[in-house]
Tab-separated table of C-alpha atoms in Angstrom:
chain	number	residue	atom	x	y	z
U	279	MET	CA	53.327	131.147	101.225
U	280	SER	CA	54.344	129.350	97.806
U	281	GLU	CA	55.166	132.629	96.577
U	282	VAL	CA	58.022	132.985	99.162
U	283	ASP	CA	59.192	129.550	99.379
U	284	ASP	CA	58.894	130.042	95.283
U	285	LYS	CA	61.811	133.218	95.841
U	286	VAL	CA	63.475	131.833	98.806
U	287	GLY	CA	63.975	129.172	96.116
U	288	ARG	CA	65.571	130.958	93.331
U	289	ALA	CA	67.543	132.678	95.646
U	290	LEU	CA	69.461	129.667	97.275
U	291	ALA	CA	69.556	128.421	94.185
U	292	ARG	CA	71.279	131.906	92.316
U	293	PHE	CA	73.230	131.751	95.313
U	294	ASP	CA	75.186	127.918	94.885
U	295	ARG	CA	75.826	128.433	91.664
U	296	VAL	CA	77.954	131.938	92.421
U	297	MET	CA	79.232	129.594	94.949
U	298	ALA	CA	80.080	126.990	92.087
U	299	VAL	CA	81.488	129.247	90.115
U	300	VAL	CA	83.794	130.749	92.556
U	301	ASP	CA	84.544	127.511	93.796
U	302	GLU	CA	85.539	126.410	90.457
U	303	LYS	CA	88.208	130.117	90.135
U	304	GLN	CA	89.586	129.152	93.873
U	305	GLY	CA	89.028	126.258	95.591
U	306	PRO	CA	89.524	122.671	94.780
U	307	VAL	CA	87.988	123.006	91.637
U	308	ALA	CA	91.066	124.906	90.737
U	309	THR	CA	93.448	122.478	92.101
U	310	GLN	CA	91.967	119.843	89.503
U	311	ALA	CA	91.878	122.523	86.802
U	312	ARG	CA	96.033	123.325	87.169
U	313	ARG	CA	96.994	119.024	87.545
U	314	GLN	CA	94.750	118.283	84.774
U	315	ARG	CA	96.108	120.959	82.582
U	316	GLN	CA	100.358	120.014	84.037
U	317	ARG	CA	99.145	116.196	82.596
U	318	SER	CA	97.773	117.649	79.558
U	319	LEU	CA	100.822	119.298	78.468
U	320	ALA	CA	102.720	116.482	79.623
U	321	THR	CA	100.261	114.249	77.077
U	322	TYR	CA	101.213	116.907	73.985
U	323	GLY	CA	104.854	117.300	74.797
U	324	ARG	CA	105.819	113.413	74.947
U	325	ALA	CA	103.758	113.260	71.921
U	326	LEU	CA	105.676	116.078	70.020
U	327	SER	CA	108.210	114.401	71.550
U	328	LYS	CA	107.700	110.960	70.198
U	329	ALA	CA	107.068	112.514	66.031
U	330	ALA	CA	110.389	114.481	66.588
U	331	LEU	CA	112.297	111.160	67.177
U	332	VAL	CA	110.308	109.555	63.909
U	333	VAL	CA	110.564	112.504	61.632
U	334	LEU	CA	114.607	112.175	62.844
U	335	VAL	CA	115.618	108.550	62.972
U	336	VAL	CA	113.641	108.730	58.954
U	337	SER	CA	115.473	111.228	58.027
U	338	VAL	CA	119.068	109.580	59.682
U	339	LEU	CA	118.064	106.626	57.216
U	340	THR	CA	117.220	108.906	54.108
U	341	ILE	CA	120.579	110.135	54.340
U	342	LEU	CA	122.787	106.314	54.527
U	343	VAL	CA	120.375	105.381	52.003
U	344	GLY	CA	121.289	108.559	50.026
U	345	LEU	CA	125.084	107.546	50.658
U	346	PHE	CA	125.022	103.886	48.686
U	347	VAL	CA	121.951	104.679	46.563
U	348	PRO	CA	120.755	107.371	44.447
U	349	ILE	CA	116.769	108.462	45.894
U	350	GLY	CA	116.643	111.090	43.711
U	351	ILE	CA	113.781	113.899	44.076
U	352	MET	CA	110.759	111.535	44.553
U	353	GLY	CA	112.428	108.967	47.146
U	354	PHE	CA	113.449	112.521	48.640
U	355	VAL	CA	109.358	113.309	48.594
U	356	ALA	CA	108.389	109.985	49.466
U	357	ALA	CA	111.063	110.052	52.744
U	358	VAL	CA	109.164	113.376	54.057
U	359	ALA	CA	106.193	112.106	53.279
U	360	LEU	CA	106.694	108.497	54.927
U	361	ALA	CA	108.296	110.580	58.412
U	362	GLY	CA	105.196	113.027	58.199
U	363	GLY	CA	102.833	110.671	57.893
U	364	ILE	CA	104.266	108.247	60.742
U	365	ALA	CA	104.534	111.260	62.966
U	366	ALA	CA	100.920	113.237	63.030
U	367	MET	CA	99.984	109.284	63.571
U	368	LEU	CA	101.360	109.130	66.719
U	369	PHE	CA	100.924	112.419	67.977
U	370	PHE	CA	97.075	111.737	67.168
U	371	HIS	CA	97.171	108.585	68.534
U	372	ASP	CA	98.448	109.970	72.403
U	373	VAL	CA	96.382	113.078	71.825
U	374	LEU	CA	93.252	111.975	71.078
U	375	GLN	CA	93.574	109.484	74.507
U	376	GLU	CA	93.870	112.468	76.676
U	377	VAL	CA	90.787	113.621	74.927
U	378	ALA	CA	88.975	110.413	75.223
U	379	ALA	CA	85.757	109.274	77.704
U	380	PRO	CA	87.287	109.463	81.015
U	381	THR	CA	88.834	105.169	82.099
U	382	VAL	CA	90.927	104.410	84.441
U	383	PRO	CA	92.573	101.118	83.098
U	384	THR	CA	93.672	98.854	85.493
U	385	ASP	CA	97.262	97.933	84.479
U	386	LEU	CA	98.860	101.213	85.005
U	387	PRO	CA	102.025	101.727	87.432
U	388	ASN	CA	100.954	103.224	91.177
U	389	GLY	CA	102.000	106.588	90.240
U	390	GLU	CA	100.803	106.521	87.223
U	391	MET	CA	97.085	105.043	87.849
U	392	VAL	CA	96.601	108.185	90.902
U	393	GLN	CA	97.083	109.955	88.222
U	394	ARG	CA	94.283	108.824	85.354
U	395	PHE	CA	91.745	108.442	88.043
U	396	ASP	CA	92.479	112.560	88.973
U	397	SER	CA	91.760	112.703	85.589
U	398	PHE	CA	88.462	110.373	85.629
U	399	LEU	CA	87.123	112.674	88.540
U	400	TYR	CA	88.333	116.014	86.885
U	401	LYS	CA	86.398	114.785	83.808
U	402	SER	CA	83.262	113.213	85.510
U	403	ARG	CA	82.439	115.463	88.401
U	404	ARG	CA	80.277	118.471	86.032
U	405	ALA	CA	78.305	115.841	86.150
U	406	LEU	CA	77.898	114.917	89.415
U	407	PRO	CA	75.075	116.822	91.467
U	408	ALA	CA	76.485	119.401	93.975
U	409	PRO	CA	76.762	117.253	97.495
U	410	ALA	CA	78.560	114.314	95.191
U	411	GLN	CA	81.220	117.152	93.581
U	412	THR	CA	82.105	117.810	97.473
U	413	VAL	CA	82.736	114.412	98.012
U	414	VAL	CA	84.355	114.038	94.735
U	415	ASP	CA	86.616	117.061	95.195
U	416	GLY	CA	87.606	115.923	99.278
U	417	ILE	CA	89.082	112.683	96.951
U	418	SER	CA	90.675	114.962	95.182
U	419	GLU	CA	92.161	116.059	98.201
U	420	GLN	CA	94.382	113.109	98.945
U	421	LEU	CA	95.602	112.148	95.874
U	422	GLY	CA	98.815	114.477	96.023
U	423	THR	CA	100.026	112.121	99.579
U	424	LEU	CA	98.454	109.418	98.265
U	425	LYS	CA	100.452	109.792	94.574
U	426	GLN	CA	103.670	109.742	96.746
U	427	THR	CA	103.153	107.069	99.124
U	428	LEU	CA	102.261	104.709	95.827
U	429	GLU	CA	104.891	105.249	94.284
U	430	ARG	CA	107.670	104.014	96.556
U	431	VAL	CA	104.974	100.483	96.687
U	432	ASP	CA	105.508	97.378	94.549
U	433	THR	CA	102.099	96.724	92.462
U	434	LEU	CA	100.856	93.509	94.362
U	435	ASP	CA	101.748	95.425	97.613
U	436	PRO	CA	97.798	94.491	99.854
U	437	ASP	CA	97.106	98.207	100.156
U	438	ALA	CA	98.146	99.121	96.697
U	439	GLN	CA	95.723	96.386	95.430
U	440	ASP	CA	92.693	97.977	97.603
U	441	ALA	CA	93.338	101.159	96.476
U	442	ARG	CA	94.439	100.153	92.652
U	443	ARG	CA	91.108	98.203	92.638
U	444	LEU	CA	88.898	101.271	93.893
U	445	MET	CA	90.669	103.391	91.842
U	446	SER	CA	90.106	101.711	88.628
U	447	VAL	CA	86.818	99.185	89.445
U	448	HIS	CA	84.690	99.865	91.756
U	449	LEU	CA	84.680	104.286	91.973
U	450	PRO	CA	84.578	104.094	88.049
U	451	GLY	CA	82.070	102.120	88.710
U	452	LEU	CA	79.698	103.688	90.523
U	453	ILE	CA	80.108	106.473	88.618
U	454	GLU	CA	79.365	105.007	85.616
U	455	ARG	CA	76.566	103.093	86.750
U	456	TYR	CA	74.846	107.029	88.308
U	457	ALA	CA	75.298	107.958	85.246
U	458	ASN	CA	73.103	104.934	83.549
U	459	VAL	CA	70.537	106.318	85.346
U	460	PRO	CA	67.394	108.787	83.602
U	461	THR	CA	67.903	112.048	85.545
U	462	ALA	CA	63.716	111.616	86.268
U	463	TYR	CA	63.967	108.720	88.358
U	464	ARG	CA	67.613	109.893	89.984
U	465	ALA	CA	64.261	111.601	92.408
U	466	GLU	CA	63.154	108.868	93.194
U	467	ALA	CA	62.993	106.757	96.615
U	468	ASP	CA	63.929	102.872	97.176
U	469	ALA	CA	63.431	100.489	99.264
U	470	GLU	CA	65.396	102.007	101.829
U	471	GLY	CA	64.127	105.578	101.480
U	472	LYS	CA	67.389	106.793	99.512
U	473	THR	CA	67.357	107.639	96.566
U	474	VAL	CA	69.918	107.636	93.488
U	475	ASP	CA	72.092	110.844	94.089
U	476	GLN	CA	71.871	110.428	98.168
U	477	ARG	CA	73.819	106.219	97.014
U	478	LEU	CA	75.886	107.857	95.363
U	479	VAL	CA	76.996	110.040	98.278
U	480	GLU	CA	77.199	107.401	100.121
U	481	GLY	CA	79.500	105.860	98.070
U	482	LEU	CA	81.820	108.299	97.335
U	483	GLU	CA	81.928	108.597	100.854
U	484	ALA	CA	82.968	105.386	101.477
U	485	SER	CA	85.859	105.516	98.864
U	486	ARG	CA	86.911	108.656	100.201
U	487	SER	CA	87.270	106.878	103.717
U	488	ALA	CA	88.593	103.385	102.215
U	489	LEU	CA	91.076	105.578	100.445
U	490	GLY	CA	91.844	107.804	103.552
U	491	GLU	CA	92.684	104.559	104.793
U	492	VAL	CA	95.576	103.419	102.374
U	493	ASN	CA	96.844	106.691	102.516
U	494	GLU	CA	97.146	106.332	106.634
U	495	ARG	CA	98.151	103.249	107.334
U	496	LEU	CA	101.210	103.222	103.954
U	497	ALA	CA	101.707	106.796	105.619
U	498	LYS	CA	102.191	105.260	108.570
U	499	ARG	CA	104.557	102.027	107.193
U	500	ASP	CA	106.794	104.689	106.726
U	501	MET	CA	107.247	107.164	109.282
U	502	ASP	CA	107.280	103.308	111.478
U	503	ALA	CA	110.636	102.837	108.806
U	504	PHE	CA	112.211	106.065	109.359
U	505	GLN	CA	111.533	105.886	113.574
U	506	THR	CA	113.454	102.602	113.276
U	507	GLN	CA	116.314	103.472	111.357
U	508	GLY	CA	116.592	106.928	113.729
U	509	ARG	CA	116.526	104.647	116.307
U	510	PHE	CA	119.457	102.040	115.284
U	511	ILE	CA	121.854	104.845	114.050
U	512	THR	CA	121.331	106.596	117.860
U	513	SER	CA	121.434	103.097	119.374
U	514	LYS	CA	124.657	102.728	117.566
U	515	TYR	CA	126.509	106.023	117.206
U	516	GLY	CA	124.655	108.065	119.185
U	517	GLY	CA	126.773	106.972	122.288
U	518	GLU	CA	128.064	108.716	125.469
U	519	ASP	CA	131.826	107.585	124.302
U	520	GLY	CA	131.087	107.699	120.536
U	521	PRO	CA	130.248	105.706	117.925
U	522	ALA	CA	130.972	102.073	118.951
């Protein structure tokens, strides 16, 4: 009987691995990967733009100085080296920030914070157990709409503050603390009979629900504003006798 159970367990494990690969190629993970590639390309683009601007500025300054003071070949070489050094430093600074360990700073604008949070989830996902990955995918699916609504809201708005704390402090802290627990201890039950993996899933589920509620409140606020404006225009200009 145990041999049959072992075969069934191995078959289910193979099935889970196959489905994980399918999800990564076609499911929500593919969408996350596409957004991550877009963010990386934008980072490289900004870094190249900064580097090109530095080269341009140094070149213009070198030409202006050369009009009044002969700089000679050594001065030209020094200017080229200076421009190249500064450009490379700026470029690699921005690129290394992109590939560094995922973090979500607390001082970002709303829209940028959502993007950094999405990147954090994408980079952290593989280290989580399968049930937690499913919840993370659900959180990522909410972020497109959340970004649209948060970008129109002030940073100090109470709903925005709730979302910002969750994205930059609470949820990253939960995942980081989970990563600190040795793998051998994650299956041990606590005083309430729940394992570390189960606690992680519960925390992620609560986070997904909280972000969904914030998203819904912000969207309802926009809908109410639209309906109020529509009723005002209808009452003012939509009478039978035309505009008042």
